Protein backbone atom coordinates (compact mmCIF):
# COMPACT_ATOMS: atom_id res chain seq x y z
CA MET A 1 0.00 0.00 -0.01
CA LYS A 2 1.61 3.28 -1.19
CA LEU A 3 0.88 6.77 0.06
CA THR A 4 1.29 9.67 -2.31
CA ALA A 5 2.51 12.98 -0.94
CA ARG A 6 -0.88 14.65 -1.40
CA LEU A 7 -2.79 11.77 0.19
CA SER A 8 -0.30 11.70 3.05
CA GLY A 9 -0.79 15.40 3.70
CA VAL A 10 -4.58 15.17 3.65
CA LEU A 11 -4.57 12.11 5.92
CA LEU A 12 -2.21 13.67 8.45
CA SER A 13 -4.14 16.96 8.46
CA ILE A 14 -7.42 15.12 9.15
CA LEU A 15 -5.84 13.07 11.92
CA LEU A 16 -4.23 16.12 13.52
CA ALA A 17 -7.46 18.13 13.39
CA LEU A 18 -9.33 15.24 14.96
CA GLY A 19 -6.69 14.62 17.60
CA MET A 20 -6.40 18.27 18.61
CA GLY A 21 -10.17 18.70 18.71
CA LEU A 22 -10.53 15.68 21.01
CA ARG A 23 -7.81 17.02 23.34
CA LEU A 24 -8.56 20.72 23.45
CA GLY A 25 -12.35 20.62 23.33
CA HIS A 26 -14.43 20.82 26.50
CA LEU A 27 -11.48 21.04 28.91
CA ASP A 28 -13.80 22.49 31.56
CA GLN A 29 -16.59 19.95 31.13
CA ARG A 30 -15.71 17.98 34.28
CA SER A 31 -14.97 19.33 37.74
CA MET A 32 -11.39 19.04 38.89
CA TRP A 33 -10.85 16.12 41.24
CA THR A 34 -8.77 15.86 44.42
CA ASP A 35 -5.31 15.43 42.90
CA GLU A 36 -5.90 18.10 40.27
CA LEU A 37 -6.88 20.57 42.99
CA PHE A 38 -3.88 19.61 45.10
CA THR A 39 -1.62 20.34 42.14
CA LEU A 40 -3.41 23.61 41.57
CA ALA A 41 -2.94 24.55 45.21
CA VAL A 42 0.81 23.90 44.99
CA ALA A 43 0.94 26.06 41.88
CA GLN A 44 -1.17 28.85 43.42
CA TYR A 45 -0.04 29.13 47.05
CA HIS A 46 3.69 28.37 46.94
CA PRO A 47 5.95 31.01 45.34
CA LEU A 48 9.14 30.23 43.43
CA VAL A 49 11.03 32.79 45.52
CA PRO A 50 10.69 32.68 49.33
CA LYS A 51 9.15 35.51 51.25
CA ALA A 52 11.51 37.79 53.15
CA GLY A 53 13.56 35.77 55.58
CA GLY A 54 12.19 32.41 54.50
CA PRO A 55 14.27 29.47 53.30
CA ASN A 56 14.42 28.43 49.64
CA TYR A 57 14.14 24.80 50.65
CA ARG A 58 13.51 22.70 53.74
CA ARG A 59 13.24 18.92 54.00
CA ILE A 60 9.70 18.03 55.10
CA GLN A 61 7.01 15.48 54.37
CA VAL A 62 3.83 16.19 52.45
CA MET A 63 1.70 16.46 55.60
CA GLU A 64 3.99 19.22 56.94
CA ILE A 65 3.71 21.68 54.06
CA SER A 66 2.81 25.20 55.25
CA ASP A 67 1.77 28.37 53.46
CA THR A 68 5.22 29.90 53.96
CA ASP A 69 7.00 27.13 52.03
CA THR A 70 8.32 27.74 48.56
CA PHE A 71 7.29 25.81 45.47
CA LEU A 72 10.58 23.85 45.69
CA THR A 73 9.93 22.80 49.30
CA ALA A 74 6.29 21.85 48.57
CA LYS A 75 7.17 19.75 45.52
CA ALA A 76 10.15 18.11 47.21
CA ALA A 77 7.79 17.07 50.03
CA GLU A 78 5.44 15.40 47.54
CA GLN A 79 6.11 12.08 45.77
CA SER A 80 6.36 13.34 42.20
CA PRO A 81 8.79 15.49 40.20
CA PRO A 82 8.03 19.21 39.63
CA LEU A 83 7.70 19.83 35.89
CA ASN A 84 3.93 19.46 35.45
CA ASP A 85 3.23 21.65 38.49
CA LEU A 86 5.66 24.25 37.18
CA LEU A 87 3.93 24.35 33.80
CA GLU A 88 0.59 24.62 35.59
CA LYS A 89 1.92 27.49 37.69
CA VAL A 90 2.66 29.43 34.49
CA SER A 91 -0.75 28.59 33.02
CA VAL A 92 -2.63 29.56 36.17
CA THR A 93 -0.70 32.83 36.46
CA TRP A 94 -1.90 33.79 32.96
CA LEU A 95 -5.40 32.32 32.91
CA GLY A 96 -6.49 32.15 36.55
CA THR A 97 -7.52 29.11 38.62
CA THR A 98 -9.88 27.46 36.18
CA GLU A 99 -10.25 23.96 34.79
CA ILE A 100 -8.92 25.18 31.46
CA ALA A 101 -5.81 26.69 33.02
CA ALA A 102 -5.14 23.57 35.09
CA ARG A 103 -5.54 21.19 32.12
CA LEU A 104 -4.13 23.25 29.26
CA PRO A 105 -0.45 22.15 29.68
CA ALA A 106 -1.49 18.47 29.51
CA ALA A 107 -3.70 19.07 26.45
CA LEU A 108 -1.09 21.13 24.59
CA LEU A 109 1.66 18.59 25.22
CA ALA A 110 -0.65 15.81 24.03
CA CYS A 111 -1.17 17.78 20.80
CA SER A 112 2.62 18.24 20.54
CA LEU A 113 3.07 14.46 20.59
CA LEU A 114 0.76 14.14 17.59
CA LEU A 115 2.52 16.97 15.73
CA TRP A 116 5.88 15.37 16.44
CA PHE A 117 4.94 12.01 14.96
CA ALA A 118 3.08 13.63 12.05
CA SER A 119 6.12 15.74 11.17
CA PHE A 120 8.34 12.66 11.01
CA ALA A 121 5.68 10.83 8.97
CA TRP A 122 5.49 13.74 6.51
CA HIS A 123 9.26 14.07 6.01
CA GLN A 124 10.04 10.36 5.94
CA ARG A 125 10.86 8.98 2.48
CA GLU A 126 11.45 5.30 3.31
CA PRO A 127 8.12 3.62 2.37
CA GLN A 128 7.96 1.03 5.14
CA LEU A 129 8.90 3.45 7.94
CA ARG A 130 6.58 6.05 6.44
CA ARG A 131 3.66 3.62 6.76
CA VAL A 132 4.59 2.81 10.35
CA LEU A 133 4.63 6.49 11.28
CA HIS A 134 1.26 7.14 9.60
CA TRP A 135 -0.33 4.25 11.45
CA SER A 136 1.34 5.47 14.67
CA VAL A 137 -0.30 8.89 14.30
CA PHE A 138 -3.64 7.21 13.68
CA LEU A 139 -3.33 5.12 16.86
CA LEU A 140 -2.01 7.94 19.04
CA VAL A 141 -4.93 10.19 17.99
CA LEU A 142 -7.47 7.63 19.25
CA TYR A 143 -5.64 5.84 22.09
CA PRO A 144 -8.25 6.01 24.89
CA VAL A 145 -5.86 6.41 27.81
CA LEU A 146 -4.05 9.25 26.03
CA LEU A 147 -7.39 10.99 25.36
CA MET A 148 -8.45 10.54 28.95
CA TYR A 149 -5.37 12.05 30.55
CA ALA A 150 -4.89 14.78 27.93
CA GLN A 151 -7.78 16.48 29.75
CA GLU A 152 -6.52 16.11 33.31
CA GLY A 153 -4.32 18.54 35.19
CA ARG A 154 -1.83 15.92 36.31
CA PRO A 155 1.58 14.79 34.99
CA TYR A 156 0.53 11.70 33.04
CA SER A 157 -0.13 13.38 29.68
CA ALA A 158 3.02 15.49 29.93
CA GLY A 159 5.15 12.45 30.77
CA ALA A 160 3.66 10.30 28.01
CA SER A 161 4.08 13.10 25.48
CA PHE A 162 7.72 13.90 26.33
CA ILE A 163 8.71 10.25 26.48
CA GLY A 164 6.84 9.58 23.23
CA MET A 165 8.73 12.34 21.42
CA GLY A 166 12.09 11.31 22.86
CA GLY A 167 11.19 7.66 22.43
CA LEU A 168 10.62 8.12 18.70
CA LEU A 169 14.17 9.42 18.35
CA TRP A 170 15.36 6.50 20.46
CA MET A 171 13.51 3.93 18.31
CA LEU A 172 14.88 5.45 15.09
CA ARG A 173 18.43 5.26 16.45
CA TRP A 174 18.08 1.64 17.52
CA ARG A 175 15.94 0.36 14.64
CA ASP A 176 18.92 -1.37 12.98
CA GLY A 177 20.40 -2.77 16.14
CA TRP A 178 23.62 -2.06 18.00
CA ARG A 179 26.14 -2.20 15.09
CA PRO A 180 25.40 1.30 13.68
CA TRP A 181 24.92 2.73 17.19
CA CYS A 182 25.37 6.42 17.75
CA PRO A 183 24.94 8.45 21.00
CA PRO A 184 21.57 10.08 21.67
CA SER A 185 21.24 13.60 20.37
CA TRP A 186 20.88 16.60 22.68
CA THR A 187 17.24 16.84 21.56
CA GLU A 188 16.57 13.25 22.60
CA ILE A 189 18.33 13.82 25.92
CA LEU A 190 16.32 16.99 26.58
CA LEU A 191 12.99 15.31 25.83
CA LEU A 192 13.81 12.27 27.97
CA CYS A 193 15.01 14.53 30.75
CA LEU A 194 11.75 16.46 30.67
CA ALA A 195 9.85 13.15 30.74
CA SER A 196 11.87 12.08 33.83
CA LEU A 197 10.88 15.29 35.64
CA THR A 198 7.13 14.65 35.21
CA HIS A 199 6.65 11.30 37.02
CA TYR A 200 8.90 8.63 38.48
CA ASN A 201 7.34 5.87 36.40
CA ALA A 202 8.45 7.88 33.38
CA THR A 203 11.91 8.16 34.96
CA LEU A 204 11.95 4.35 35.27
CA LEU A 205 11.20 3.95 31.57
CA VAL A 206 13.85 6.49 30.62
CA ALA A 207 16.38 4.50 32.64
CA LEU A 208 15.42 1.34 30.74
CA LEU A 209 15.76 3.15 27.39
CA LEU A 210 19.16 4.61 28.14
CA LEU A 211 20.64 1.50 29.74
CA PRO A 212 21.74 0.04 26.38
CA ASP A 213 23.24 3.42 25.50
CA ALA A 214 25.21 3.38 28.71
CA VAL A 215 26.56 -0.07 27.79
CA MET A 216 27.51 1.07 24.29
CA THR A 217 29.07 4.27 25.61
CA ILE A 218 31.32 2.21 27.84
CA ARG A 219 32.14 -0.34 25.15
CA GLN A 220 32.99 2.27 22.53
CA ARG A 221 34.43 4.77 25.01
CA SER A 222 32.27 7.47 23.48
CA PRO A 223 32.91 10.98 24.92
CA GLN A 224 29.69 12.28 23.37
CA GLY A 225 27.68 9.45 24.92
CA GLY A 226 29.31 9.96 28.29
CA ILE A 227 28.67 13.73 28.35
CA ARG A 228 25.04 13.43 27.22
CA LEU A 229 24.11 10.55 29.49
CA GLY A 230 25.97 12.29 32.30
CA ALA A 231 23.95 15.46 31.76
CA ILE A 232 20.57 13.76 32.11
CA GLY A 233 21.84 11.70 35.03
CA PHE A 234 23.08 14.80 36.85
CA LEU A 235 19.82 16.72 36.40
CA VAL A 236 17.55 13.84 37.35
CA PHE A 237 19.62 12.75 40.36
CA THR A 238 19.88 16.33 41.62
CA TRP A 239 16.13 16.42 41.88
CA ILE A 240 15.96 12.91 43.36
CA THR A 241 18.39 14.04 46.05
CA LEU A 242 16.04 16.86 47.03
CA ASN A 243 13.04 14.55 46.90
CA ALA A 244 14.57 11.36 48.38
CA HIS A 245 12.90 11.68 51.78
CA ALA A 246 9.44 11.80 50.12
CA ILE A 247 10.31 8.91 47.81
CA PHE A 248 11.21 6.66 50.78
CA PHE A 249 8.10 7.80 52.64
CA THR A 250 5.91 6.89 49.65
CA ALA A 251 7.71 3.59 49.05
CA LYS A 252 6.81 2.56 52.57
CA GLY A 253 3.14 3.22 51.88
CA GLY A 254 3.05 6.71 53.45
CA VAL A 255 0.35 7.93 51.08
CA ALA A 256 -1.10 4.54 50.15
CA TRP A 257 -4.80 4.09 49.47
CA GLY A 258 -4.57 0.28 49.29
CA THR A 259 -2.64 -2.66 50.71
CA ALA A 260 -0.25 -4.85 48.79
CA GLY A 261 -2.03 -8.16 49.52
CA THR A 262 -0.60 -11.50 48.37
CA TRP A 263 1.79 -11.75 45.48
CA TYR A 264 -1.05 -13.27 43.41
CA GLN A 265 -3.35 -10.32 44.15
CA VAL A 266 -0.59 -7.87 43.28
CA LEU A 267 0.09 -9.69 40.00
CA GLU A 268 -3.59 -9.86 39.12
CA THR A 269 -4.26 -6.20 39.88
CA SER A 270 -1.16 -4.97 38.04
CA THR A 271 -1.90 -7.17 35.03
CA LEU A 272 -5.52 -5.96 34.79
CA ASP A 273 -4.47 -2.31 35.24
CA ALA A 274 -1.76 -2.65 32.60
CA LEU A 275 -4.17 -4.29 30.11
CA ALA A 276 -6.74 -1.57 30.73
CA THR A 277 -4.13 1.08 29.93
CA LEU A 278 -2.74 -0.73 26.88
CA HIS A 279 -6.34 -1.22 25.63
CA PRO A 280 -7.07 -4.95 25.37
CA TYR A 281 -9.37 -4.64 22.35
CA TRP A 282 -6.61 -3.19 20.19
CA LEU A 283 -4.02 -5.58 21.54
CA GLY A 284 -6.28 -8.53 20.71
CA LEU A 285 -6.99 -7.27 17.19
CA ALA A 286 -3.29 -6.56 16.52
CA ALA A 287 -2.34 -10.02 17.84
CA ALA A 288 -4.93 -11.68 15.58
CA LEU A 289 -3.61 -9.76 12.56
CA LEU A 290 -0.02 -10.71 13.43
CA LEU A 291 -0.89 -14.39 13.77
CA ALA A 292 -2.72 -14.26 10.43
CA MET A 293 0.33 -12.71 8.77
CA ILE A 294 2.66 -15.27 10.29
CA GLY A 295 0.35 -17.97 9.01
CA MET A 296 0.47 -16.45 5.54
CA ASN A 297 4.26 -16.53 5.72
CA TYR A 298 4.17 -20.31 6.01
CA LEU A 299 1.22 -20.98 3.79
CA GLY A 300 1.78 -18.44 1.06
CA LYS A 301 3.96 -18.96 -1.98
CA GLN A 302 4.91 -15.32 -2.52
CA GLN A 303 8.59 -14.39 -2.27
CA GLU A 304 7.91 -11.36 -0.09
CA LYS A 305 7.01 -12.27 3.45
CA TYR A 306 4.02 -10.67 5.14
CA VAL A 307 6.14 -10.11 8.27
CA ALA A 308 9.78 -9.60 7.42
CA HIS A 309 12.42 -11.05 9.72
CA LEU A 310 13.74 -7.60 10.65
CA VAL A 311 10.23 -6.39 11.51
CA ALA A 312 9.74 -9.43 13.73
CA GLN A 313 13.00 -8.63 15.53
CA ARG A 314 11.89 -5.06 16.16
CA LEU A 315 8.51 -6.25 17.43
CA CYS A 316 10.20 -8.64 19.83
CA ALA A 317 12.43 -5.85 21.13
CA LEU A 318 9.47 -3.53 21.77
CA ALA A 319 7.49 -6.35 23.35
CA ALA A 320 10.39 -7.14 25.68
CA LEU A 321 10.73 -3.46 26.63
CA THR A 322 6.99 -3.29 27.34
CA VAL A 323 6.86 -6.42 29.48
CA ILE A 324 9.93 -5.40 31.52
CA TYR A 325 8.56 -1.91 32.09
CA LEU A 326 5.10 -3.17 33.08
CA ALA A 327 6.64 -5.59 35.56
CA LEU A 328 8.80 -2.92 37.19
CA ALA A 329 6.10 -0.22 37.21
CA GLY A 330 3.60 -2.71 38.65
CA LYS A 331 6.02 -3.62 41.40
CA VAL A 332 6.62 0.06 42.25
CA ALA A 333 2.87 0.78 42.37
CA ALA A 334 2.12 -2.27 44.49
CA THR A 335 4.94 -1.49 46.95
CA ALA A 336 3.63 2.04 47.42
CA GLY A 337 0.03 0.79 47.75
CA MET A 338 -1.05 2.96 44.81
CA ASP A 339 -2.36 0.64 42.11
CA HIS A 340 -4.08 2.39 39.19
CA PRO A 341 -4.12 2.01 35.38
CA ARG A 342 -2.68 5.54 34.86
CA TYR A 343 0.72 4.51 36.21
CA PHE A 344 1.37 2.47 33.03
CA ILE A 345 0.56 5.24 30.55
CA PHE A 346 4.19 6.11 29.73
CA ILE A 347 4.76 2.96 27.65
CA ILE A 348 1.81 3.73 25.35
CA PRO A 349 3.78 5.49 22.54
CA PHE A 350 6.00 2.40 22.20
CA VAL A 351 3.00 0.07 22.17
CA ALA A 352 1.36 2.27 19.52
CA VAL A 353 4.47 2.02 17.33
CA ALA A 354 4.60 -1.76 17.81
CA ILE A 355 0.95 -2.12 16.72
CA ALA A 356 1.64 0.28 13.81
CA MET A 357 4.51 -2.00 12.68
CA VAL A 358 2.03 -4.83 12.35
CA LEU A 359 -0.53 -2.68 10.49
CA ALA A 360 2.15 -1.31 8.18
CA GLU A 361 2.65 -4.81 6.78
CA ILE A 362 -0.86 -4.80 5.25
CA ARG A 363 -0.52 -4.75 1.45
CA SER A 364 -4.11 -4.13 0.36
CA VAL A 365 -5.71 -0.66 0.55
CA TRP A 366 -9.15 -2.19 1.14
CA ILE A 367 -7.91 -4.41 3.95
CA ALA A 368 -6.11 -1.42 5.49
CA LEU A 369 -9.35 0.59 5.41
CA ALA A 370 -11.30 -2.28 6.97
CA VAL A 371 -8.69 -2.66 9.72
CA ALA A 372 -8.68 1.09 10.36
CA LEU A 373 -12.46 0.99 10.72
CA ALA A 374 -12.17 -1.92 13.13
CA PHE A 375 -9.72 0.02 15.29
CA VAL A 376 -12.04 3.04 15.30
CA THR A 377 -14.96 0.82 16.29
CA LEU A 378 -12.93 -0.66 19.15
CA ALA A 379 -11.56 2.72 20.29
CA PRO A 380 -13.85 3.31 23.34
CA ALA A 381 -12.10 2.70 26.65
CA SER A 382 -12.51 -0.62 28.41
CA MET A 383 -14.85 -0.75 31.40
CA ARG A 384 -11.93 -0.99 33.85
CA LEU A 385 -10.19 2.06 32.41
CA ASP A 386 -13.45 4.00 32.19
CA LYS A 387 -14.29 3.26 35.84
CA SER A 388 -10.78 4.33 36.93
CA LEU A 389 -11.44 7.92 35.86
CA ASN A 390 -11.81 10.17 38.91
CA ILE A 391 -14.93 12.34 38.73
CA ASP A 392 -15.07 13.91 42.20
CA ASP A 393 -17.39 16.89 41.95
CA PHE A 394 -15.65 19.65 43.90
CA ARG A 395 -17.09 22.31 41.57
CA GLY A 396 -20.68 21.42 42.43
CA MET A 397 -19.74 21.18 46.12
CA SER A 398 -18.07 24.63 46.16
CA LEU A 399 -20.86 26.37 44.24
CA ALA A 400 -23.43 24.94 46.68
CA ALA A 401 -21.22 25.90 49.66
CA ILE A 402 -20.89 29.59 48.81
CA LYS A 403 -24.64 30.18 48.29
CA GLY A 404 -25.75 32.72 50.89
CA SER A 405 -22.31 32.94 52.51
CA ASP A 406 -20.90 36.18 53.81
CA HIS A 407 -17.76 37.42 55.60
CA ASP A 408 -18.90 35.76 58.88
CA THR A 409 -19.56 32.32 57.36
CA VAL A 410 -17.31 29.52 58.61
CA PHE A 411 -16.37 26.56 56.39
CA LEU A 412 -16.06 23.33 58.31
CA TYR A 413 -14.21 20.50 56.54
CA PRO A 414 -13.09 16.96 57.37
CA LEU A 415 -9.78 15.26 56.52
CA PRO A 416 -7.16 18.02 57.31
CA PRO A 417 -4.65 16.79 54.68
CA LEU A 418 -7.19 17.95 52.05
CA ARG A 419 -7.28 21.51 53.41
CA ASP A 420 -5.75 23.16 50.34
CA VAL A 421 -7.96 21.05 48.04
CA TYR A 422 -11.05 22.63 49.63
CA ARG A 423 -9.31 25.97 49.90
CA VAL A 424 -8.39 26.37 46.25
CA SER A 425 -11.83 25.27 45.12
CA LEU A 426 -13.57 27.76 47.42
CA HIS A 427 -11.06 30.51 46.59
CA ARG A 428 -11.99 30.39 42.96
CA TYR A 429 -15.68 31.07 43.51
CA LEU A 430 -15.40 33.40 46.49
CA ASP A 431 -12.73 35.56 44.80
CA ALA A 432 -10.96 35.66 48.15
CA ASP A 433 -8.76 33.27 50.09
CA PRO A 434 -11.03 31.51 52.63
CA ILE A 435 -8.15 30.19 54.79
CA HIS A 436 -9.02 32.31 57.83
CA HIS A 437 -12.65 31.14 57.72
CA MET A 438 -11.87 27.43 57.57
CA VAL A 439 -12.18 25.04 60.54
CA GLU A 440 -10.92 21.46 60.34
CA ILE A 441 -11.88 18.26 62.02
CA GLY A 442 -9.58 15.26 61.79
CA THR A 443 -11.04 12.76 64.29
CA VAL A 444 -14.11 12.39 66.44
CA GLN A 445 -11.94 13.44 69.40
CA ASP A 446 -11.85 16.94 67.88
CA VAL A 447 -15.62 17.42 68.16
CA ILE A 448 -15.58 19.42 71.43
CA ARG A 449 -12.82 21.77 70.14
CA VAL A 450 -14.73 22.32 66.88
CA CYS A 451 -17.98 23.05 68.71
CA GLU A 452 -16.19 25.63 70.81
CA GLN A 453 -14.81 27.33 67.69
CA LEU A 454 -18.22 27.40 66.04
CA LYS A 455 -20.47 28.38 68.96
CA ALA A 456 -20.64 32.09 68.10
CA LYS A 457 -21.37 31.57 64.43
CA ASN A 458 -24.82 31.98 62.86
CA HIS A 459 -23.95 30.30 59.58
CA VAL A 460 -21.72 27.26 59.16
CA VAL A 461 -21.02 25.54 55.88
CA ALA A 462 -19.86 21.94 56.19
CA LEU A 463 -18.34 20.59 53.06
CA GLY A 464 -15.93 17.92 51.97
CA TYR A 465 -15.13 14.47 50.66
CA VAL A 466 -17.71 11.79 51.41
CA TRP A 467 -15.19 9.92 53.53
CA GLY A 468 -15.48 12.66 56.13
CA GLN A 469 -19.28 12.81 56.37
CA SER A 470 -19.34 10.83 59.63
CA MET A 471 -17.13 13.40 61.38
CA ILE A 472 -19.38 16.24 60.25
CA ASP A 473 -22.38 14.28 61.55
CA SER A 474 -20.58 13.87 64.92
CA VAL A 475 -20.13 17.66 65.20
CA TYR A 476 -23.77 18.33 64.40
CA GLY A 477 -24.92 15.60 66.74
CA THR A 478 -22.97 17.20 69.60
CA CYS A 479 -23.72 20.89 69.17
CA GLY A 480 -26.05 21.17 66.20
CA GLN A 481 -29.01 22.37 68.28
CA GLN A 482 -27.80 25.98 67.85
CA TRP A 483 -28.32 25.61 64.07
CA PRO A 484 -31.80 24.14 63.72
CA ASN A 485 -31.94 24.78 60.00
CA ARG A 486 -29.75 22.15 58.33
CA SER A 487 -29.82 21.59 54.57
CA SER A 488 -27.64 19.21 52.62
CA GLU A 489 -26.69 18.55 49.02
CA LYS A 490 -24.77 15.55 47.76
CA PHE A 491 -22.58 15.41 44.68
CA HIS A 492 -20.25 12.79 43.23
CA ASN A 493 -17.97 11.87 46.17
CA THR A 494 -18.58 15.26 47.83
CA PHE A 495 -21.22 17.04 49.88
CA ALA A 496 -22.12 20.52 51.12
CA GLU A 497 -24.33 21.45 54.10
CA HIS A 498 -25.63 24.76 55.40
CA TRP A 499 -26.25 25.12 59.14
CA ARG A 500 -28.17 28.27 60.08
CA ALA A 501 -29.24 29.61 63.44
CA LYS A 502 -32.41 31.11 61.93
């Protein structure tokens, strides 16, 4: 199947328009959820430069972050690298604390990944590689997990995009094996470095990618390789040094939301999460096509094989990379007690290229069109991936909470670690920082203290995550008689109540 220059341009333009529309459209349709609001709070409340007399950096854990801490201190206390939060800080400074501002960096970087692959597809003259790149663009445009996280203000889209762009350069360098090896370019190093500074699972994949380069650098005593690998190593390990205390805290389950369980449970959960991310429908269809082509190799009489030996070698290499990465990432997630499909997203560009290599072997235009239609039909996310999407409704909660509030209203919230999550959400709609009007309750033992703080108030707004509803009920059960008018609204995973004296 040959692609003329004009057809290639039209096809790529259509795919790019579709991909960008899917990523940039309706960024504010959903409310931000807990982690997005936490990221937004770090970007909004922690300055890059310390206030007069304050330190640039202090070594603390995530539960110890205070309003006086710098952005560097706050991020080093958290369990993830700083790049996404820094990009969001720029976006929020320009556009304000909105869903669009929080999610725009992720969406733009997701579009950049498509433009990167499309540019290589357009300029490539080798027919077989050109087909692979065109199919890669097609798959990346529709990959459900990439679409899902392109519209979330967290580091997953940024990491997948940077590692996809750098990974394409890596795959092109290694496509003919180790004999023609050359050191990674500065562009590749920069992109992989940026990927490493988005999420530690991306850092893990970058380490896997550059390990063969480290071996070849040593074997060939390459000064260029040593300098370039040394540069990325220095930058990444400098950050890891600042963040090491938080990494060890997280590795011990310090922010876990689940338990590791037996090794079988860990394996089962990680496998199901990985399959949900890789999209089992596409994997199954690609595997069926590959088996059919292998069968044609043995049954057919044509001289040209349906799957060339070199293509098979490259597929095996990408499959090995994928399996090793999934095993390591799954182990990391299970150890930290933080299993979720999103932690496997960074391997997706490599999986897309592997599937594209299979599809590029199709000879017939009509079969290619039928296969493309099948992939489009099977594009919706699997049930497990769809259910993993967080849809906490803090927007609905906050809008209900501020109705009828004034400068004397007090906002009572459960789960003190989520203080800034509630704060940034309220701040947006109140147009003022509510921090001095917020009262926390962490355990039922705090009920008497909270009642004492609230006793002179005529209007109390209780709001928060559903997990804290019982503590709010304990407060009202103890001293709620002074607010006989109690109204409540429930949203997805959140609630808001108004207690009024009259």
